[in-house]
N, C-alpha and C. Protein backbone atom coordinates (compact mmCIF):
# COMPACT_ATOMS: atom_id res chain seq x y z
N UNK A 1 44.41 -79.98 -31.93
CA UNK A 1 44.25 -78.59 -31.54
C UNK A 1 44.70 -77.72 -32.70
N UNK A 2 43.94 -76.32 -32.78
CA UNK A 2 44.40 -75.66 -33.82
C UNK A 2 45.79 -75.17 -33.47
N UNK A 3 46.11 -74.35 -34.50
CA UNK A 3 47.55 -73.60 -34.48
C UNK A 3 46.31 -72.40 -33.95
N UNK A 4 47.19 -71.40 -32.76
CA UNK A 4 46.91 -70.02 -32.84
C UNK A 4 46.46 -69.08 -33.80
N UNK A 5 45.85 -68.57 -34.15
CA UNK A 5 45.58 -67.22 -35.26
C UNK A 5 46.76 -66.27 -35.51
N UNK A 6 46.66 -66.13 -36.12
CA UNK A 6 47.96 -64.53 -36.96
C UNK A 6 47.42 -63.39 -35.86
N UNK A 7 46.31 -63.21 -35.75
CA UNK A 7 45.75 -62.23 -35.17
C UNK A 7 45.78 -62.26 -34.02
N UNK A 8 45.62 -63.65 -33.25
CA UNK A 8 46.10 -63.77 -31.72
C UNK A 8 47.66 -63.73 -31.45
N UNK A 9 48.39 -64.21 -32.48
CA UNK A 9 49.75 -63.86 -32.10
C UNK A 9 50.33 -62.54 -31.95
N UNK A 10 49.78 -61.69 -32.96
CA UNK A 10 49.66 -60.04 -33.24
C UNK A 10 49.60 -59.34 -31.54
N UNK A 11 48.51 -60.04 -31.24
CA UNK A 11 48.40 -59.50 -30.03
C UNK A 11 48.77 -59.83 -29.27
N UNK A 12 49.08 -61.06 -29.20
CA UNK A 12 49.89 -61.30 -28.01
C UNK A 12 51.38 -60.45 -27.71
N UNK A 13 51.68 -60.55 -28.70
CA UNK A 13 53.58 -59.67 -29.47
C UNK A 13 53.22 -58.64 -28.43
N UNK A 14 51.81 -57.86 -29.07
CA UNK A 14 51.63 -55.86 -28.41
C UNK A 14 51.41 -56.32 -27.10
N UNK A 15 50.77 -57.53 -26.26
CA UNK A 15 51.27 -57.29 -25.23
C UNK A 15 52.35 -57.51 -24.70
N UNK A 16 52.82 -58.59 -25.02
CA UNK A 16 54.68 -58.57 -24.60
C UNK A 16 55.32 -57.39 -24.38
N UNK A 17 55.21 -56.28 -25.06
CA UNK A 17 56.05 -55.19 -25.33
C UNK A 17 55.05 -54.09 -23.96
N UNK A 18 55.82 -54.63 -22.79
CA UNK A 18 54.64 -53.83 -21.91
C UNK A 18 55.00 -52.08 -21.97
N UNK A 19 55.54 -51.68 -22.41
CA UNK A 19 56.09 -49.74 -22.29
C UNK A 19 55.36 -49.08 -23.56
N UNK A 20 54.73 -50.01 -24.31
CA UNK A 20 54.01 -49.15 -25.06
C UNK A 20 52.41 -49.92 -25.43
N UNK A 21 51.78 -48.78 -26.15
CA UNK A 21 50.23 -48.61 -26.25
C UNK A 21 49.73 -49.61 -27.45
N UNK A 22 49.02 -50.75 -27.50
CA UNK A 22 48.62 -51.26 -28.83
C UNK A 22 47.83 -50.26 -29.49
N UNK A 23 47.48 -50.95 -30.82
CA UNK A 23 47.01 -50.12 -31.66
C UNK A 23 45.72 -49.51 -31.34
N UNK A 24 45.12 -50.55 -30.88
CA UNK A 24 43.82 -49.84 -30.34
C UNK A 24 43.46 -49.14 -29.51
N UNK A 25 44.37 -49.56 -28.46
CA UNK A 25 45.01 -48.20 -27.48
C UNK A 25 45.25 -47.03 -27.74
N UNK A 26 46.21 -47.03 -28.80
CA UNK A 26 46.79 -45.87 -29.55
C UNK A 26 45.65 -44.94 -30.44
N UNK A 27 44.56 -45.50 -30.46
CA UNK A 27 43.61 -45.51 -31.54
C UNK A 27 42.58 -45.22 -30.60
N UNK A 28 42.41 -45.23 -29.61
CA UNK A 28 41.42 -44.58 -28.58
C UNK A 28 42.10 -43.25 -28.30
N UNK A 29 43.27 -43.09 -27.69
CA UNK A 29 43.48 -42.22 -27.22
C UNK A 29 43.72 -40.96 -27.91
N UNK A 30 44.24 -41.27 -29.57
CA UNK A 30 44.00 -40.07 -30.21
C UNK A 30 42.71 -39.77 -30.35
N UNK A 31 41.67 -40.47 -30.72
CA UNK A 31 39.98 -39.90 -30.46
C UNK A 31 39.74 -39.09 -29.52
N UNK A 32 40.18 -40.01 -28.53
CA UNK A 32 40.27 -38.82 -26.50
C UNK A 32 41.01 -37.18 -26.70
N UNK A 33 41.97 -37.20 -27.41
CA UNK A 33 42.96 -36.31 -27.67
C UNK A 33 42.21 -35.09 -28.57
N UNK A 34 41.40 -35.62 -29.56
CA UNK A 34 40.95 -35.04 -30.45
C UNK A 34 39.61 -33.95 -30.17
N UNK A 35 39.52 -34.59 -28.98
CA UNK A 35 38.10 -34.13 -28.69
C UNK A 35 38.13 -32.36 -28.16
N UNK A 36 37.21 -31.75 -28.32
CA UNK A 36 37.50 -30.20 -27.76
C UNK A 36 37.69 -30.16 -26.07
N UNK A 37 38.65 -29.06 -25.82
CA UNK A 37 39.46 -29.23 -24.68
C UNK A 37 37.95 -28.00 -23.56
N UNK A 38 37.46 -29.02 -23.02
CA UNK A 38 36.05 -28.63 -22.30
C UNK A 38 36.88 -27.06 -21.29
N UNK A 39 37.47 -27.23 -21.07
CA UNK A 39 38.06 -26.33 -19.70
C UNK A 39 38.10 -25.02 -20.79
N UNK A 40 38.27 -25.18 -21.75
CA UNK A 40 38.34 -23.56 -22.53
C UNK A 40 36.87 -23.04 -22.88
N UNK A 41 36.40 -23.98 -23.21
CA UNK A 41 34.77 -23.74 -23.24
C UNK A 41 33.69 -23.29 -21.94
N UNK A 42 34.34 -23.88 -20.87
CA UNK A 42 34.15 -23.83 -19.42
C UNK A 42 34.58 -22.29 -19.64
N UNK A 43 35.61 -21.53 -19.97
CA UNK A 43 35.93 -20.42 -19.47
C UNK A 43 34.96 -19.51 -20.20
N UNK A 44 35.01 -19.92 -21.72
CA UNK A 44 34.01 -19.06 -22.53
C UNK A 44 32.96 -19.02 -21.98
N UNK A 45 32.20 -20.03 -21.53
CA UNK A 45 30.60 -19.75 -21.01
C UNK A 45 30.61 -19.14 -19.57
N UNK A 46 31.85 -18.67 -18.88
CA UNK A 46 31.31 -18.09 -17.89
C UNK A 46 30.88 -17.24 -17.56
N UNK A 47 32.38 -16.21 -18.80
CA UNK A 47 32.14 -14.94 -19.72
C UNK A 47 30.77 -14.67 -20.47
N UNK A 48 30.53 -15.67 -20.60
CA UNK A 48 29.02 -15.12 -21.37
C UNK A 48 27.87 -15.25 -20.02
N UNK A 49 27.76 -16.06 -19.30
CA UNK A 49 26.87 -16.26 -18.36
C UNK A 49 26.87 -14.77 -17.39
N UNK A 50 28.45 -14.69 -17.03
CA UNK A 50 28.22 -13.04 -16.67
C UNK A 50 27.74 -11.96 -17.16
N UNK A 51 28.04 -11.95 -18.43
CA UNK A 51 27.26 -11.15 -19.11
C UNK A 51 25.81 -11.00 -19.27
N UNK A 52 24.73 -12.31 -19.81
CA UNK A 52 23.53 -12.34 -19.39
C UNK A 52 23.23 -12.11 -18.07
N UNK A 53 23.61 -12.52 -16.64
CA UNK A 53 23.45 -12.09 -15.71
C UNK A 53 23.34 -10.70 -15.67
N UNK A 54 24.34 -10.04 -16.03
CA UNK A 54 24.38 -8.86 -15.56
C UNK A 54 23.09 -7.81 -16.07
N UNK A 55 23.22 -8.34 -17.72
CA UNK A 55 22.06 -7.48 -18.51
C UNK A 55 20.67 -8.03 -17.86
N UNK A 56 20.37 -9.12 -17.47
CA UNK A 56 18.98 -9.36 -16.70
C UNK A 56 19.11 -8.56 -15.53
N UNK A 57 20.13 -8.21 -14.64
CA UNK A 57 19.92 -7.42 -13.64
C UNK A 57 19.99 -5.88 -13.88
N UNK A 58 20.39 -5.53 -15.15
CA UNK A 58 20.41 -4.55 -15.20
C UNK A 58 18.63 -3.67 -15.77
N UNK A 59 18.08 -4.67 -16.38
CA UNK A 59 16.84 -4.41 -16.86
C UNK A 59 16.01 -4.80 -15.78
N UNK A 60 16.08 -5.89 -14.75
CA UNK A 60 15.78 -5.52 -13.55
C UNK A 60 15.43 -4.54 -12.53
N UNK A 61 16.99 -4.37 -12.65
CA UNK A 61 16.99 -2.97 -11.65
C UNK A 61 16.23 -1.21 -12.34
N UNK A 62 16.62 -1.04 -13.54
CA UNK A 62 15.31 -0.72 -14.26
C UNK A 62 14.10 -0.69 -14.23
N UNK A 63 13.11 -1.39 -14.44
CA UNK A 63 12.24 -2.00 -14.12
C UNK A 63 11.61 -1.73 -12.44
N UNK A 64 12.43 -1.74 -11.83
CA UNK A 64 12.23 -1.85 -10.17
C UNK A 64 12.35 -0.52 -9.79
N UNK A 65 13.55 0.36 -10.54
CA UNK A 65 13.30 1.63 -10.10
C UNK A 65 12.49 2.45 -10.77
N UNK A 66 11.46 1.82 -11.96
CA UNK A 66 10.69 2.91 -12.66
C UNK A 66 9.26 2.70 -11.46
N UNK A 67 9.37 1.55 -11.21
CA UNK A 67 8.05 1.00 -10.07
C UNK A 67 8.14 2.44 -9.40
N UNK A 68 9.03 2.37 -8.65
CA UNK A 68 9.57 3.05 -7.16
C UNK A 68 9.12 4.04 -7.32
N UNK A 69 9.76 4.96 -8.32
CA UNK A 69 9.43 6.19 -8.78
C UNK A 69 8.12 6.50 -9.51
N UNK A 70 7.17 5.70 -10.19
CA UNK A 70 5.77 5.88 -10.11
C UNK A 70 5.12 5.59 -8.78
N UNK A 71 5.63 5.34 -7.67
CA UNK A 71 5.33 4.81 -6.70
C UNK A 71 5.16 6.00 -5.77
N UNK A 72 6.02 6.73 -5.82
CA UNK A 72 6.23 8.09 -5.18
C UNK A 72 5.63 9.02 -5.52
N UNK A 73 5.48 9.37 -6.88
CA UNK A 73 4.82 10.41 -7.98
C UNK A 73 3.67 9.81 -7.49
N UNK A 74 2.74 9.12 -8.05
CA UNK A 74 1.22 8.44 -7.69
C UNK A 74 1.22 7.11 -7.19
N UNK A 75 -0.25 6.97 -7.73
CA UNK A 75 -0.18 5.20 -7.61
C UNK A 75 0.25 4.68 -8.50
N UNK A 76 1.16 3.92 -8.66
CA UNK A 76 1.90 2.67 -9.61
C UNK A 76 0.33 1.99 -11.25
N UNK A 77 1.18 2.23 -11.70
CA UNK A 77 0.42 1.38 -12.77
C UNK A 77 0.40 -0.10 -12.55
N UNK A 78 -0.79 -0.65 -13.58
CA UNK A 78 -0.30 -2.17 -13.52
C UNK A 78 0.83 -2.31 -14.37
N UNK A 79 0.65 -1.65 -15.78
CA UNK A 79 1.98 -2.21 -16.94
C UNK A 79 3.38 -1.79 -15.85
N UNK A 80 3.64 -1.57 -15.41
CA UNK A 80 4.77 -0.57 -14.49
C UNK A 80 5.11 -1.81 -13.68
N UNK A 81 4.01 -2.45 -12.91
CA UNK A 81 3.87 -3.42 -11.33
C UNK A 81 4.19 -4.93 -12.54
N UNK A 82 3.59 -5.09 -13.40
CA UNK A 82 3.88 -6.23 -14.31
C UNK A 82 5.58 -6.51 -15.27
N UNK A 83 5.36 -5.15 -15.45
CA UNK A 83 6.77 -5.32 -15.93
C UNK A 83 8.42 -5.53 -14.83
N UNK A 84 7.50 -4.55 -13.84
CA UNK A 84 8.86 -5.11 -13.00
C UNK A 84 8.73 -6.51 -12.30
N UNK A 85 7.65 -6.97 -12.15
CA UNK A 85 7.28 -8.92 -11.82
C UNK A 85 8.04 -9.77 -12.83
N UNK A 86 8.24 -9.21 -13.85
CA UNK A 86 8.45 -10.19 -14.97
C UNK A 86 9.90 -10.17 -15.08
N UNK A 87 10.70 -8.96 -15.19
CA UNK A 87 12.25 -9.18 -15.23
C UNK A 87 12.55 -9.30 -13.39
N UNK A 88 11.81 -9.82 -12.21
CA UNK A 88 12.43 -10.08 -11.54
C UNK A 88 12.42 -12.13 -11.88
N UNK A 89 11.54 -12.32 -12.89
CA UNK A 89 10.94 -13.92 -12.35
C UNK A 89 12.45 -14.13 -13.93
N UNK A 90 12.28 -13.13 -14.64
CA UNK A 90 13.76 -13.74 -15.90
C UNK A 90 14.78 -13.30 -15.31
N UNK A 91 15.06 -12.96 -14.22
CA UNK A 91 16.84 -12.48 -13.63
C UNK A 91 16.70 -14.55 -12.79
N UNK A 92 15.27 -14.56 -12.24
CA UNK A 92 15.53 -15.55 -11.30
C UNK A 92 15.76 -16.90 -12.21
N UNK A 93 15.05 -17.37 -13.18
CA UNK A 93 15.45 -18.30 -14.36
C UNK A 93 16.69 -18.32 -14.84
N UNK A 94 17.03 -17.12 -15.61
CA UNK A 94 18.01 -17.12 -16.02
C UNK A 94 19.06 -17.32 -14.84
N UNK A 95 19.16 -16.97 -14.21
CA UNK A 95 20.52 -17.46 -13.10
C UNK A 95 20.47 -18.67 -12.60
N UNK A 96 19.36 -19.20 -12.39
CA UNK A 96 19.25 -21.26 -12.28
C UNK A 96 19.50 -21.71 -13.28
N UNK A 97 19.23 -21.29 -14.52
CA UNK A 97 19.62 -21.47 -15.86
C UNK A 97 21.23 -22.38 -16.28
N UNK A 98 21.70 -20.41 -15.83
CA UNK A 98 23.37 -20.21 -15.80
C UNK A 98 23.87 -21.31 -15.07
N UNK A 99 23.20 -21.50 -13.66
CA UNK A 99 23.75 -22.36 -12.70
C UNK A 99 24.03 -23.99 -13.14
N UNK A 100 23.05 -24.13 -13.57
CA UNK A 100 22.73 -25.49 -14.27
C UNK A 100 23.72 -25.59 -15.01
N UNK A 101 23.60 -24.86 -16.77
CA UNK A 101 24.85 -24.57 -17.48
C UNK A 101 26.28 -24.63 -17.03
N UNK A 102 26.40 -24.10 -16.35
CA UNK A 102 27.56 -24.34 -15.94
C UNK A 102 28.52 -24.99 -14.57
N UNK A 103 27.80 -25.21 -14.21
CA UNK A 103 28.07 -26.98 -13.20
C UNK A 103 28.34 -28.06 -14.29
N UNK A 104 26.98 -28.28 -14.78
CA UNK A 104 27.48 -29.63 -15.89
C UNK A 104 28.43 -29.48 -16.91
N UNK A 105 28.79 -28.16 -17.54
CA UNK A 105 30.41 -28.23 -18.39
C UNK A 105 31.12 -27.79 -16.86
N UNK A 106 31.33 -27.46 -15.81
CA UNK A 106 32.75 -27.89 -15.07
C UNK A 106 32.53 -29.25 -14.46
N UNK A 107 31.57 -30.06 -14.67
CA UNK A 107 31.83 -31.56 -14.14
C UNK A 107 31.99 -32.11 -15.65
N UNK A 108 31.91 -32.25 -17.08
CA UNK A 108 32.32 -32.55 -17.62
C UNK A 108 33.96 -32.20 -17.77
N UNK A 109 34.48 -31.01 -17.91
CA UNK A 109 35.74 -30.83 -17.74
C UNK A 109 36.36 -31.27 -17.19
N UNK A 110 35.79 -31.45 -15.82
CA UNK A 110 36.82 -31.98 -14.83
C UNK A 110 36.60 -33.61 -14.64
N UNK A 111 35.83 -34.04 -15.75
CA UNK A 111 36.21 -35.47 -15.74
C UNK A 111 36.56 -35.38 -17.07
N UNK A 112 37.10 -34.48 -18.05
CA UNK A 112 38.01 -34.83 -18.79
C UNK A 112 39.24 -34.85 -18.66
N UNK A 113 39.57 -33.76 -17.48
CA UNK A 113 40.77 -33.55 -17.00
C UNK A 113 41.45 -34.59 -16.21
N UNK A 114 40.42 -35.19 -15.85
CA UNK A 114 40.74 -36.36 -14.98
C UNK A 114 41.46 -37.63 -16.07
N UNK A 115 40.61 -37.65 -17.09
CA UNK A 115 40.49 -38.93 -18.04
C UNK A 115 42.23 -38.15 -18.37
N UNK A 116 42.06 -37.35 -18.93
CA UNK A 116 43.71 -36.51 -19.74
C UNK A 116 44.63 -37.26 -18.48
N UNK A 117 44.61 -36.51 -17.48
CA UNK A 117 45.78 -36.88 -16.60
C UNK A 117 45.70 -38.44 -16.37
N UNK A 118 44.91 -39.24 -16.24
CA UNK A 118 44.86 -40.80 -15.99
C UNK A 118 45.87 -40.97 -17.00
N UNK A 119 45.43 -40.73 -19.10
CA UNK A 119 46.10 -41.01 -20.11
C UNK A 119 47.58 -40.70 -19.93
N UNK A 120 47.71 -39.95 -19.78
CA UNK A 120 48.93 -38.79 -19.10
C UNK A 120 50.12 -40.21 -18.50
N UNK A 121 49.31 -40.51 -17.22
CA UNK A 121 50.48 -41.02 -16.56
C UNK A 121 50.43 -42.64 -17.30
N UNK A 122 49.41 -43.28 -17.63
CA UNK A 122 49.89 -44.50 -18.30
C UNK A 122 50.72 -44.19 -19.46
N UNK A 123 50.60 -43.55 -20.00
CA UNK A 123 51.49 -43.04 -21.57
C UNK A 123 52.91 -43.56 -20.62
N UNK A 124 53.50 -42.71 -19.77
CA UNK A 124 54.35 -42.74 -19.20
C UNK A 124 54.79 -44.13 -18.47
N UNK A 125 54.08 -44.94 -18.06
CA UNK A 125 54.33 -46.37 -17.35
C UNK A 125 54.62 -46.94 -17.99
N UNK A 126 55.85 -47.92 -17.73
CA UNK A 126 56.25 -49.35 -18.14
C UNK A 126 55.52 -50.06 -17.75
N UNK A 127 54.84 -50.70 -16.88
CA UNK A 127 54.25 -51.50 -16.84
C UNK A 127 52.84 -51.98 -17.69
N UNK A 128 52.69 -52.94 -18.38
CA UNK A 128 50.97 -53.35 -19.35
C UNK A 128 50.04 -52.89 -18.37
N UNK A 129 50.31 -53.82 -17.05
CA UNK A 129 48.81 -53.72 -15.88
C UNK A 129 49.15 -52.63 -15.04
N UNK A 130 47.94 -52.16 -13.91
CA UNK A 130 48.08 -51.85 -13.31
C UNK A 130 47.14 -52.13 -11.78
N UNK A 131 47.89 -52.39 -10.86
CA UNK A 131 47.07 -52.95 -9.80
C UNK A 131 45.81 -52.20 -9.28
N UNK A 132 44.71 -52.83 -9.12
CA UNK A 132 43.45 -51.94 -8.67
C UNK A 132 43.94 -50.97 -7.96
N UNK A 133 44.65 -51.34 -6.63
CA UNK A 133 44.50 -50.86 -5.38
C UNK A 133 45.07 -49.30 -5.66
N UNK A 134 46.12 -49.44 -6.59
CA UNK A 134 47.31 -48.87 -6.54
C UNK A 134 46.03 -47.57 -7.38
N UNK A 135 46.17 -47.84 -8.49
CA UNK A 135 45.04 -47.20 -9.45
C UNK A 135 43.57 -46.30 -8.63
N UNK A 136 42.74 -46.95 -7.60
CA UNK A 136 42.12 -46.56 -6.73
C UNK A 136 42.71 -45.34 -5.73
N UNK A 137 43.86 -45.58 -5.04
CA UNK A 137 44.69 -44.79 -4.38
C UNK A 137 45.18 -43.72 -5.60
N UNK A 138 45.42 -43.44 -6.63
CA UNK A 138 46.06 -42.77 -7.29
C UNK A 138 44.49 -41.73 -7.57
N UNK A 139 43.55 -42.29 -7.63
CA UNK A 139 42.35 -41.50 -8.03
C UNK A 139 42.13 -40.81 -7.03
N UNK A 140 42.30 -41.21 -5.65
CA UNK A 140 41.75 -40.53 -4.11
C UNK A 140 42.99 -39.92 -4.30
N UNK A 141 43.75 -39.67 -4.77
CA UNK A 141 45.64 -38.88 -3.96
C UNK A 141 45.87 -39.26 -3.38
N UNK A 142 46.07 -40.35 -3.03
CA UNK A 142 46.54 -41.44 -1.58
C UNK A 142 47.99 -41.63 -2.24
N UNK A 143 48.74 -41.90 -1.38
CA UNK A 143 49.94 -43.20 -1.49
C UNK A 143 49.29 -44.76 -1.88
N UNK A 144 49.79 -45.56 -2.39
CA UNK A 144 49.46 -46.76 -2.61
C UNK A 144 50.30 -47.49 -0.95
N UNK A 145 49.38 -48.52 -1.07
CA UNK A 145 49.92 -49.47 0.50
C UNK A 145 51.10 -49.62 0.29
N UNK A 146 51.69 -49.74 1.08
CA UNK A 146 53.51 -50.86 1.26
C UNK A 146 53.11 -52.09 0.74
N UNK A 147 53.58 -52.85 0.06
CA UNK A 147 53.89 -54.03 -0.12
C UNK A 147 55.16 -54.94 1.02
N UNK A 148 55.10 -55.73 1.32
CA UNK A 148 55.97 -56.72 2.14
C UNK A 148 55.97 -57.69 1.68
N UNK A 149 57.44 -58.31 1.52
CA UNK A 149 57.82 -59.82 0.97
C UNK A 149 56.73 -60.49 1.43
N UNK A 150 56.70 -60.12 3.30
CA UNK A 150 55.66 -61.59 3.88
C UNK A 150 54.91 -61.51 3.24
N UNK A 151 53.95 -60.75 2.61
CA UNK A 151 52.89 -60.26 2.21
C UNK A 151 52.21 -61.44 0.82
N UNK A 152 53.39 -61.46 0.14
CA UNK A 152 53.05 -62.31 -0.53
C UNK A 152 53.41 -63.51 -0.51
N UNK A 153 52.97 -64.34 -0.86
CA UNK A 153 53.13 -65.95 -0.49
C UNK A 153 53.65 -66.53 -2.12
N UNK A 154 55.38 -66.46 -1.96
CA UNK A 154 56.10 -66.92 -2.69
C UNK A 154 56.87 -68.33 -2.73
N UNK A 155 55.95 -69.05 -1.80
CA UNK A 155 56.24 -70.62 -1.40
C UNK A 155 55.43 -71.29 -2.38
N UNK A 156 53.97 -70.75 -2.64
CA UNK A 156 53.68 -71.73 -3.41
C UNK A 156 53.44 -71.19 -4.92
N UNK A 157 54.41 -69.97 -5.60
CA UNK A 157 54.62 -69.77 -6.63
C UNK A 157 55.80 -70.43 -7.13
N UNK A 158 55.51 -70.21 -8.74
CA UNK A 158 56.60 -71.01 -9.16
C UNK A 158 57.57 -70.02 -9.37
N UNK A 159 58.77 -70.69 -9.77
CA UNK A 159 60.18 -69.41 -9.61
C UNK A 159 59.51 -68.06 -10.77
N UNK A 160 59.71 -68.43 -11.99
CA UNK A 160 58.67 -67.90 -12.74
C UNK A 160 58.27 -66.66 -12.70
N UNK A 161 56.80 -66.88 -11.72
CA UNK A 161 55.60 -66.01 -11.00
C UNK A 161 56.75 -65.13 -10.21
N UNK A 162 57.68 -65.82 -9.34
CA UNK A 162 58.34 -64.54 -8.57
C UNK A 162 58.97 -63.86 -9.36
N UNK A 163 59.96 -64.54 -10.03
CA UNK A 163 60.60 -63.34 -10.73
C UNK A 163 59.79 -62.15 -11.17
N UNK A 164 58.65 -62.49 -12.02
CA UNK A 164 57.46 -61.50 -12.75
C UNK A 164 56.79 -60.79 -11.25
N UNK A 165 56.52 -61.04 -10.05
CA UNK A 165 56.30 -60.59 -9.24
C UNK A 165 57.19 -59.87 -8.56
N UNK A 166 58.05 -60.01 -8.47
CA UNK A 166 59.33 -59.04 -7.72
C UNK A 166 59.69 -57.64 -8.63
N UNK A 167 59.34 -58.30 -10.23
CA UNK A 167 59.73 -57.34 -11.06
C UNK A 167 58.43 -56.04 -11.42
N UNK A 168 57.56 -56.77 -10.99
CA UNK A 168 56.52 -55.93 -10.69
C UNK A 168 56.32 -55.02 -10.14
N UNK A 169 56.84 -55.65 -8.59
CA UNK A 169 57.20 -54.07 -7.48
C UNK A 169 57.86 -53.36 -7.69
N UNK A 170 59.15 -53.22 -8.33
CA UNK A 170 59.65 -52.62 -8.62
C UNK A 170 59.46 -51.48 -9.96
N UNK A 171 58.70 -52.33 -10.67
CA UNK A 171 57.61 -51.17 -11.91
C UNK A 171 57.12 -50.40 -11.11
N UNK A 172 56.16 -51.02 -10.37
CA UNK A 172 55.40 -50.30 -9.49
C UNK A 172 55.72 -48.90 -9.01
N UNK A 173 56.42 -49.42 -8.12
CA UNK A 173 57.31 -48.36 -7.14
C UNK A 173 57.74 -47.18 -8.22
N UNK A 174 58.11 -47.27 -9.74
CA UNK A 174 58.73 -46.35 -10.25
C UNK A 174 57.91 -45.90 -11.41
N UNK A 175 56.26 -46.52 -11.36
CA UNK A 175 55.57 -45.81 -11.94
C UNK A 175 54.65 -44.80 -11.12
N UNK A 176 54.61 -45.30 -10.10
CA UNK A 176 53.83 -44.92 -9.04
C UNK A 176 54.57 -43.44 -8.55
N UNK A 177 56.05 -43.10 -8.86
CA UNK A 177 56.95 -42.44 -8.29
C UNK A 177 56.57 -40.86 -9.98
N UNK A 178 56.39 -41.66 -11.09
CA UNK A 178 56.36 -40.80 -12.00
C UNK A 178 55.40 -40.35 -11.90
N UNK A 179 54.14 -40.58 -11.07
CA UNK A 179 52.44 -40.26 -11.19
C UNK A 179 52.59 -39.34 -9.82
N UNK A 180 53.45 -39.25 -9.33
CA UNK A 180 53.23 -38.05 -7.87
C UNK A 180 53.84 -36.97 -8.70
N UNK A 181 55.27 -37.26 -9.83
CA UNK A 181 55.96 -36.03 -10.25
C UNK A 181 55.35 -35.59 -11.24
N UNK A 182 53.75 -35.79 -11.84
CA UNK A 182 53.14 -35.71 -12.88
C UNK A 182 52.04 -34.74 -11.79
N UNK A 183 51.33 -35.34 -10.81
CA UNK A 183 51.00 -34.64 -10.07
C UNK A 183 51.52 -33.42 -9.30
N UNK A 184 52.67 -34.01 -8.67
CA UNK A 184 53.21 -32.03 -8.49
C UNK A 184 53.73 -30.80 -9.36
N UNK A 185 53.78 -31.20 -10.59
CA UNK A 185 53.83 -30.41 -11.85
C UNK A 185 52.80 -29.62 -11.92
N UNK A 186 51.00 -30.20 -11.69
CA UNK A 186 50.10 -29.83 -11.53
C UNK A 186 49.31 -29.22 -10.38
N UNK A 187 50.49 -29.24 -9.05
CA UNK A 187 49.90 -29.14 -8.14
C UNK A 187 48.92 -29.49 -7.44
N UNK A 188 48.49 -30.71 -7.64
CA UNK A 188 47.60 -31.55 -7.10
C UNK A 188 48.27 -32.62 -5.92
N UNK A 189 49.26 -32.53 -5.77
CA UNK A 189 49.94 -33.79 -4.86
C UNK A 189 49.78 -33.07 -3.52
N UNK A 190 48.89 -34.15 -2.30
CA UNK A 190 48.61 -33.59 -1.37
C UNK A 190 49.92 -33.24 -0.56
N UNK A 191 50.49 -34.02 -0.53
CA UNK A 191 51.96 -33.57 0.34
C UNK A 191 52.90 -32.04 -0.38
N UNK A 192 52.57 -32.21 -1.38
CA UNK A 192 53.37 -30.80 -2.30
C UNK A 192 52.42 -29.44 -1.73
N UNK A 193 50.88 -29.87 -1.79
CA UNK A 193 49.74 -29.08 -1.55
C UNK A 193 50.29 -28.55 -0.18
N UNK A 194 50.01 -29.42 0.47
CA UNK A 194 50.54 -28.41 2.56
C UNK A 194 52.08 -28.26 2.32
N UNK A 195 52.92 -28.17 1.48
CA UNK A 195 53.99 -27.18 1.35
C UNK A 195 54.98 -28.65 2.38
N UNK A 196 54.67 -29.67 1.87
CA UNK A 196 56.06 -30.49 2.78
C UNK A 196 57.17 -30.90 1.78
């Protein structure tokens, strides 16, 4: 059998050391970090979207009251009846437009915000892994389940496995405890939310 690689030992070391990020870890997340912060851009384009809105309705409403008032005076022209057809059909574009625009940068934002706060609380965890369930529940705002000794079947582990398993719950429990106080900082924790 061979000897191990330099490079598999390397890594093995960064995982041993479960409280912090390997390199490549470390090396993703400044990329993630680096990237432009969507929620400010989100704010800029709303400001501008109001603004086009408004100037299409304002040449609109223009438009609609020059109708009106050739309407009253005589019979309406066509250039008069055409022009006001046309800034009602660009107020109606442009605002599906806007709509479009800006749904897809606040669902990008808010799955960056999401990705930030996920980074957020692992930065913070001791633990390397993290259990689906627990991880799943943390995405819905749930509590994670109770765990119970019975629960797990420590008869046919080796001493070993329990120790690393007992020591687990207890990560658990106190990473799981830093990701609600990361959440009510933000006001997102449903129990903080109804004021309990």
């Amino acid at each position: 059998m061979d000897p191990p690689s330099k490079c598999h030992e390397t890594h093995f070391n960064q995982e041993v050391d479960e409280g912090r990020l390997t390199a490549l870890e470390e090396k993703l997340v400044v990329q993630f970090d680096a990237e432009p912060n969507l929620e400010d851009a989100l704010i800029k384009e709303k400001e501008h979207c109001k603004q086009r809105l408004w100037s299409a309705f304002q040449n609109n409403a223009a438009a609609v009251a020059q109708l009106y008032k050739e309407g009253i005076a005589k019979e309406p022209s066509w250039p008069t009846f055409r022009n006001a057809a046309s800034t009602v059909t660009i107020l109606y574009k442009e605002g599906g437009d806007q709509i479009k625009l800006i749904s897809d940068l606040a669902y990008a934002s808010g799955q960056q915000k999401k990705t930030r706060d996920i980074l957020s609380w692992l930065r913070k965890s001791r633990r390397r892994f993290v259990r689906r369930e627990d991880l799943i529940c943390i995405l819905l705002g749930k509590a994670p389940p109770l765990r119970s000794k019975s629960s797990i079947s420590s008869s046919s582990a080796s001493p070993s496995v329990r120790r690393r398993d007992s020591s687990l719950r207890s990560n658990s429990e106190a990473d799981f405890q830093v990701f609600q106080e990361a959440l009510a900082l933000h006001g997102k924790h449903p129990a903080r939310a109804n004021g309990t």
